[in-house]
Short mmCIF file of C-alpha atoms in Angstrom, two decimals:
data_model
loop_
_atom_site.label_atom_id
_atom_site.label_comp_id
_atom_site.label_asym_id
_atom_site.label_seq_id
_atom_site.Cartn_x
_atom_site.Cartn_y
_atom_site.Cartn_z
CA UNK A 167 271.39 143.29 242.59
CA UNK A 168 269.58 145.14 239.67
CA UNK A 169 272.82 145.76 238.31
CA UNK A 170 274.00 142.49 238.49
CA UNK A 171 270.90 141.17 236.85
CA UNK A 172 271.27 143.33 234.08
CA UNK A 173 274.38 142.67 233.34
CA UNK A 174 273.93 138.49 233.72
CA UNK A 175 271.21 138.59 231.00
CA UNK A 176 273.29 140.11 228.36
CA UNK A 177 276.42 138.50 227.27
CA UNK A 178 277.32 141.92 225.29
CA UNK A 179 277.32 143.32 228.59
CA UNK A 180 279.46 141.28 230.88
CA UNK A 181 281.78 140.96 228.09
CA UNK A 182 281.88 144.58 227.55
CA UNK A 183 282.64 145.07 231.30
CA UNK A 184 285.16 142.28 231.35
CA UNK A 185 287.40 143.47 228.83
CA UNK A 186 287.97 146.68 230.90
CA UNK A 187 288.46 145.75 233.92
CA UNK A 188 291.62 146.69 235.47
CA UNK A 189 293.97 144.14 237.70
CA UNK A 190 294.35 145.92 240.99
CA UNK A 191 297.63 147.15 241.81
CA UNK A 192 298.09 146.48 245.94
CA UNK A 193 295.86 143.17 245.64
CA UNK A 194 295.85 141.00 242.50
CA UNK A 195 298.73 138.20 243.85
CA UNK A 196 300.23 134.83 241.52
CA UNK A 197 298.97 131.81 242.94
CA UNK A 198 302.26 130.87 243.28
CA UNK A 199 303.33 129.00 246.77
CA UNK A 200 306.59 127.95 248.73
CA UNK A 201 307.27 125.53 251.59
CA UNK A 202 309.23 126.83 254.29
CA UNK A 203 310.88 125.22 257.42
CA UNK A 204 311.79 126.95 260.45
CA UNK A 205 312.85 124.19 263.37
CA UNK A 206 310.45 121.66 263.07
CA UNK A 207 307.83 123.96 261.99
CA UNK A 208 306.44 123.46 257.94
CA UNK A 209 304.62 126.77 256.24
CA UNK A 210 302.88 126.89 252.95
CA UNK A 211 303.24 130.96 252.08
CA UNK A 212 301.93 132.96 249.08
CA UNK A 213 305.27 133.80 247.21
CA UNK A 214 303.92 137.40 246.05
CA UNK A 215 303.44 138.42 248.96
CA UNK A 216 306.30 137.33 250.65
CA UNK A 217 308.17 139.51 247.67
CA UNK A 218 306.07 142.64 248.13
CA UNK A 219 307.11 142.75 252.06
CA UNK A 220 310.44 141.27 252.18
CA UNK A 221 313.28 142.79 250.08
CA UNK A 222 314.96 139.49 251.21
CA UNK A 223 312.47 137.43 250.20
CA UNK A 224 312.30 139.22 246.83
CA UNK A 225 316.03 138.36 246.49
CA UNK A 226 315.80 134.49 247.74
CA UNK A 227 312.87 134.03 245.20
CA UNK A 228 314.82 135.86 242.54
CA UNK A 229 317.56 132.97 242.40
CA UNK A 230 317.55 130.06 239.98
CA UNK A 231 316.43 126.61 240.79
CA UNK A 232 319.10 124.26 239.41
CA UNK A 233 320.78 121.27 240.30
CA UNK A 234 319.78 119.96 243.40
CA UNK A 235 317.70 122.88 244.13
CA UNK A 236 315.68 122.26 241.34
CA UNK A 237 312.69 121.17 243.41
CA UNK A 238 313.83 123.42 246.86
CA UNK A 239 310.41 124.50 248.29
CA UNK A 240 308.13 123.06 246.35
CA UNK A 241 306.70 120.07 248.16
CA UNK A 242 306.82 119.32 252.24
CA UNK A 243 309.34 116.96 251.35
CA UNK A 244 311.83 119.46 249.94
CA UNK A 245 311.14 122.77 252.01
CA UNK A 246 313.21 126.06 252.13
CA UNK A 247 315.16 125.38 255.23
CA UNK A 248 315.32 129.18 257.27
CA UNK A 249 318.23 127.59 260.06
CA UNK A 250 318.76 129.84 263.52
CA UNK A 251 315.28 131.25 263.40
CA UNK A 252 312.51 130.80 266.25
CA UNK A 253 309.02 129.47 264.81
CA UNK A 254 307.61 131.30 267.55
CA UNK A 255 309.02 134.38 266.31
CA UNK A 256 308.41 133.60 262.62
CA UNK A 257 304.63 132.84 263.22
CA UNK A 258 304.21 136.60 264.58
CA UNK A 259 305.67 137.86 261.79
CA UNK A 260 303.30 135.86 259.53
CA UNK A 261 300.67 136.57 261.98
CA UNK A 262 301.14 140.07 261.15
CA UNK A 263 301.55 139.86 257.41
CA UNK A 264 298.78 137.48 256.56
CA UNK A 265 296.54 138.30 260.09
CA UNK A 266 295.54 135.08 261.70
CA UNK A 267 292.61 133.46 260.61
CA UNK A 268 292.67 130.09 262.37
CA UNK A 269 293.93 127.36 264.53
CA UNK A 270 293.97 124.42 265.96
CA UNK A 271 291.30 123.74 268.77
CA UNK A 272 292.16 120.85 271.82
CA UNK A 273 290.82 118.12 269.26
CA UNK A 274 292.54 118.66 266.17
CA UNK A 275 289.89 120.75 264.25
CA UNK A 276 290.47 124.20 262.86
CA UNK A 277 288.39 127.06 264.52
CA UNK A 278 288.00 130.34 263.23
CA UNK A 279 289.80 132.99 265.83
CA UNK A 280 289.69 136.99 265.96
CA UNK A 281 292.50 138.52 264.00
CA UNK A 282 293.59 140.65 267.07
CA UNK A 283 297.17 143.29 267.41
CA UNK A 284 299.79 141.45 269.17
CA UNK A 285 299.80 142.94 272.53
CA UNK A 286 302.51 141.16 274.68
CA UNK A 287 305.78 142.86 275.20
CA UNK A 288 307.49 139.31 274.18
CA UNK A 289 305.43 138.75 270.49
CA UNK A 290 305.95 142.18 269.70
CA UNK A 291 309.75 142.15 270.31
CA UNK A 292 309.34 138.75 268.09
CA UNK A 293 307.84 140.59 265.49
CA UNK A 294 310.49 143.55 265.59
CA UNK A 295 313.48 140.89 265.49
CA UNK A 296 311.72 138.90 262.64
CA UNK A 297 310.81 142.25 260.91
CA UNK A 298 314.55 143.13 261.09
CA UNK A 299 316.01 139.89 259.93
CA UNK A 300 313.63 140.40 256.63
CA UNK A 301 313.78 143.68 256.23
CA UNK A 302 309.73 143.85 256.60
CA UNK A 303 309.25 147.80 257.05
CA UNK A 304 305.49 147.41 258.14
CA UNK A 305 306.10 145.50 260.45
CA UNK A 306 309.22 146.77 261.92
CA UNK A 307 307.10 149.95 262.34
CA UNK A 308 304.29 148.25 263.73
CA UNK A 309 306.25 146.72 266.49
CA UNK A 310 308.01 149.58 267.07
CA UNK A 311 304.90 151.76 267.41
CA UNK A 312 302.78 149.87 269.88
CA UNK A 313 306.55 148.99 272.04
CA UNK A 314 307.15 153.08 272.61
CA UNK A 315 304.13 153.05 274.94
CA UNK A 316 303.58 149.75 276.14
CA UNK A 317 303.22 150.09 279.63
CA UNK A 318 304.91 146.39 280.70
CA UNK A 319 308.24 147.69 278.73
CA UNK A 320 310.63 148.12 281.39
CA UNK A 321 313.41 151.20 280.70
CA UNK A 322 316.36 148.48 280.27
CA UNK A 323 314.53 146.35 277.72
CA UNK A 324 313.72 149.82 276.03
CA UNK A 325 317.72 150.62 276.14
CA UNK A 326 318.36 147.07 274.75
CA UNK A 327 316.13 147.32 271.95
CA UNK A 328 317.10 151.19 271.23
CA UNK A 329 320.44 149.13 270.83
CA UNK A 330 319.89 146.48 268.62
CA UNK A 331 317.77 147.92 266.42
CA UNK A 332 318.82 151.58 266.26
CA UNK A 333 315.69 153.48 267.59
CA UNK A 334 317.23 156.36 267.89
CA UNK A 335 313.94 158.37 268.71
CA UNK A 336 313.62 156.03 272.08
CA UNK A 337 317.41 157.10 273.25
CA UNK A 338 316.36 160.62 274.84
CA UNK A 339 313.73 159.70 277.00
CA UNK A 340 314.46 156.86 278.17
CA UNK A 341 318.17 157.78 279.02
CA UNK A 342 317.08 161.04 280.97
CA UNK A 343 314.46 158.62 282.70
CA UNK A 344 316.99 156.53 283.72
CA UNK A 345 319.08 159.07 285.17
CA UNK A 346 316.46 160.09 287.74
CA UNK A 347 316.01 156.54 289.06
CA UNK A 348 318.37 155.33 292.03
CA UNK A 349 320.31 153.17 289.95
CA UNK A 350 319.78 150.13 292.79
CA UNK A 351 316.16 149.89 291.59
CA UNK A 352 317.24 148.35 288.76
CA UNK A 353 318.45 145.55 290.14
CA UNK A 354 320.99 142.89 288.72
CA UNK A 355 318.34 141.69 285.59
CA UNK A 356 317.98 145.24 284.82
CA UNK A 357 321.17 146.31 284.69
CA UNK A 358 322.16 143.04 282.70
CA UNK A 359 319.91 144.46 279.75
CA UNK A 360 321.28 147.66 279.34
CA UNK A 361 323.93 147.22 276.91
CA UNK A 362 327.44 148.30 278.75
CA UNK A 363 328.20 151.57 276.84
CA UNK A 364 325.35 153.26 277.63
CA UNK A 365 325.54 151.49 281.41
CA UNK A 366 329.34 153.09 281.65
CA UNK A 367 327.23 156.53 280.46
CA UNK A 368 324.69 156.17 283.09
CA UNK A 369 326.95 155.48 286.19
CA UNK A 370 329.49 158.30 284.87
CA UNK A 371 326.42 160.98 284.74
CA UNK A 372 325.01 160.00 287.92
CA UNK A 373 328.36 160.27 289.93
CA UNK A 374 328.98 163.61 288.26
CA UNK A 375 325.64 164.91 289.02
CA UNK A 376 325.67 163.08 292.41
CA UNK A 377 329.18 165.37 292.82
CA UNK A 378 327.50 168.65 291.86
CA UNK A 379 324.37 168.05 293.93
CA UNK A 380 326.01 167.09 297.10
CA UNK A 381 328.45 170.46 296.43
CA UNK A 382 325.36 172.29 295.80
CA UNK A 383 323.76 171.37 299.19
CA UNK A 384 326.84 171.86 301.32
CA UNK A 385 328.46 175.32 299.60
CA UNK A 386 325.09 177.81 300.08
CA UNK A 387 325.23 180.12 297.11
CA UNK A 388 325.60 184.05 298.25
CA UNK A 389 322.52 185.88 299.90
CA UNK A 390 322.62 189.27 297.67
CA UNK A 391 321.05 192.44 299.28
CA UNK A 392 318.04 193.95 298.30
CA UNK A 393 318.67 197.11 297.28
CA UNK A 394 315.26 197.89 299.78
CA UNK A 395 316.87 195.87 302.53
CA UNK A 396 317.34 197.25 305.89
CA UNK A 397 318.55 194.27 307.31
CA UNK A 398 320.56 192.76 305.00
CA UNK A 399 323.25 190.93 307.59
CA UNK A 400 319.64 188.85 308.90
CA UNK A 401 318.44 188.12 305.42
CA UNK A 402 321.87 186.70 304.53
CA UNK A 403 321.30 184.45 308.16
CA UNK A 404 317.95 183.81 307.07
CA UNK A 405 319.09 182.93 303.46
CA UNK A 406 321.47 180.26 304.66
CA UNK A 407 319.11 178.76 307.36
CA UNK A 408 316.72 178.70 304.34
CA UNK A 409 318.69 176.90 301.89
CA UNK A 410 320.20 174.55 304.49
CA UNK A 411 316.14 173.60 305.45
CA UNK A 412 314.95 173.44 301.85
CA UNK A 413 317.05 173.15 298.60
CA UNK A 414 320.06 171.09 300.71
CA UNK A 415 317.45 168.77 301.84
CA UNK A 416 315.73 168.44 298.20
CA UNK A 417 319.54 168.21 296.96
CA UNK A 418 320.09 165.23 299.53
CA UNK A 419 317.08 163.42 299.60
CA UNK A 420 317.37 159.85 299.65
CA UNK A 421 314.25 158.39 298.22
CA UNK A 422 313.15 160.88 296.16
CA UNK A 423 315.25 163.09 293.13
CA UNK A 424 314.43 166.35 292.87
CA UNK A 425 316.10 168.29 289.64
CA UNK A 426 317.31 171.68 290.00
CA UNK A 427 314.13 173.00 288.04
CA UNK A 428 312.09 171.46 291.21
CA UNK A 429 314.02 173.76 293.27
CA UNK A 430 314.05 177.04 291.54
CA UNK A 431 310.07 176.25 291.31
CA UNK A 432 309.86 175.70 295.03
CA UNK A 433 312.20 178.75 295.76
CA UNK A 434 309.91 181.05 293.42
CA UNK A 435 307.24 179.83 295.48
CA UNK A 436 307.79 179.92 299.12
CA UNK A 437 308.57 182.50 301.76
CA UNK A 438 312.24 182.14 303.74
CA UNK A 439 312.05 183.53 306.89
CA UNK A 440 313.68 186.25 307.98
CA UNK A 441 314.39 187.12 304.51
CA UNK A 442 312.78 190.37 303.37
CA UNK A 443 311.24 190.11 299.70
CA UNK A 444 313.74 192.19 297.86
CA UNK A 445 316.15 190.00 299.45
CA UNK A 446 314.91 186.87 298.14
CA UNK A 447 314.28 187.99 294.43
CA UNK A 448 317.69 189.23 294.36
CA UNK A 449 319.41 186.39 295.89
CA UNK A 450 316.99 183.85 294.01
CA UNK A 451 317.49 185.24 290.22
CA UNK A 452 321.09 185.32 291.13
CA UNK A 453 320.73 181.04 291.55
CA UNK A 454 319.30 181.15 288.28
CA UNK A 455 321.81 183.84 286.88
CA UNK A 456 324.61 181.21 287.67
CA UNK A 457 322.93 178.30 286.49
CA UNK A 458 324.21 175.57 289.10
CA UNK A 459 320.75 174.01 289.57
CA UNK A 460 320.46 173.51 285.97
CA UNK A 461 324.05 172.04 285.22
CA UNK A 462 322.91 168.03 285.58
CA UNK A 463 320.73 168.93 282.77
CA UNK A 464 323.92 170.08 280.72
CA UNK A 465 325.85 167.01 281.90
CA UNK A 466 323.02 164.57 280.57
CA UNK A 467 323.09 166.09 277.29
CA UNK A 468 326.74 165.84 276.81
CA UNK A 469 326.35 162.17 277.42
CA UNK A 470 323.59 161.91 274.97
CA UNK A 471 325.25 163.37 272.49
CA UNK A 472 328.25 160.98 272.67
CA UNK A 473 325.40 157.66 273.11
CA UNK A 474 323.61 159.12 269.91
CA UNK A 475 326.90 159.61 267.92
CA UNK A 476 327.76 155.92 268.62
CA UNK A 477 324.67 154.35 268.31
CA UNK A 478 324.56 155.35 265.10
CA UNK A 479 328.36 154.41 263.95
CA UNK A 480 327.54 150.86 264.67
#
């Protein structure tokens, strides 16, 4: 307040401090506005900022006004007309750029609000679709951000926005996740979403892993001898009773999807009886030598590699 004192009371001051001030370069805008229509919706925006955000915006503002566009956006009367576009959508994009400050209350009277995130799964997919259509990067990040780990985005809405908008980074995950899911708990809705390439993916992997498992639990891999062993024709008895019990069961089970590395885990872990130790390593790091209970992973990949390879052709 000193300062400010100071400076009031002499003229050679404030002038001195005028004439060096510097316009700032994220935040000194034209006053410059537009009119806008989107359905029957009418916006007044700042036309500098619109620029700074929008590449497309930049563009649309760049073009003449002549003839009977003269006068385009100027007044309510003759708005910029923005045809197949949601004003539902287009206020959370402007919500985001310009945060919202206030609304209407029951009676007609503006109220000051909070100028809170978007939260919803449906505004923020609104304000990645808008984002896209204008080529707003901030916002298309934004969206895209707080989406990844929203917790009521369901895996084939993820797929079908991994789609549309080339996340590429959401592909991985949420494929592999998918794959370890009994494909009828998706129901018809889900499966609707999921765009059909990467469906045709999905139900290809999980018959060919489906294949291997069900081969894996029938066909017992060989019980090797211990070079300790003194009983090595029990061990291999023991070894096949085991893996029958345990692995073939895991392999089979109905509700719940165990991947291979669940079984080598449990097999490093437990005690098969009638199987002597040195029986068990040996015949164990031979399952792992081989690799069977680590193919699916091999088969997902493959697929992934083909769904990342079109995804980004498109």
């Amino acid at each position: 307040m000193l300062g400010m004192e100071q400076t009031q009371s002499n003229p050679n001051n404030l002038h001195f401090a005028t004439l060096h001030a510097r316009r700032s370069a994220a935040h000194y805008y034209d006053s410059e506005f537009i009119v806008i229509q989107v359905q029957n919706q009418l916006y007044r925006l700042p036309i500098d900022l619109l620029k700074r955000r929008s590449p497309i915006f930049a563009n649309l503002f760049s073009l003449p006004r002549t003839g009977i566009r003269s006068d385009e956006g100027l007044s309510d009367n003759t708005p910029i007309m923005l045809h197949g576009h949601s004003s539902i959508d287009f206020d959370c994009l402007l919500d985001h750029l310009f945060g919202k400050l206030q609304d209407t209350d029951s009676e007609g009277n503006m109220e000051q609000i909070n100028n809170t995130p978007p939260e919803s799964v449906s505004t923020l997919v609104s304000l990645l679709t808008m984002s896209a259509v204008f080529d707003v990067s901030v916002g298309k990040s934004y969206a895209i951000n707080q989406l990844e780990a929203h917790p009521d985005l369901d895996l084939p809405t993820k797929l079908q926005l991994c789609h549309q908008f080339k996340i590429l980074p959401w592909l991985t995950p949420a494929f592999r996740e998918l794959v370890s899911l009994p494909i009828e708990n998706l129901g018809p809705t889900g499966l609707a979403k999921i765009p059909a390439y990467i469906l045709h993916a999905l139900i290809q992997v999980k018959h060919q892993i489906s294949t291997h498992r069900l081969t894996l639990a029938a066909v017992v891999p060989p019980a090797m001898a211990g070079m300790l062993c003194h009983t090595p024709l029990t061990c291999a008895d023991g070894w096949e009773t085991g893996w029958k019990a345990g692995p073939a069961e895991m392999l089979r089970h109905p509700d719940v999807f165990y991947s291979g590395r669940d079984i080598l885990v449990q097999l490093d872990s437990v005690e098969i009886p009638l199987v002597c130790s040195d029986c068990r390593e040996s015949s164990v790091a031979n399952v792992k030598e081989t690799g069977c209970l680590l193919m699916e992973d091999g088969f997902v990949e493959d697929k992934l590699e083909g769904l990342r390879a079109w995804l980004m052709s498109r």
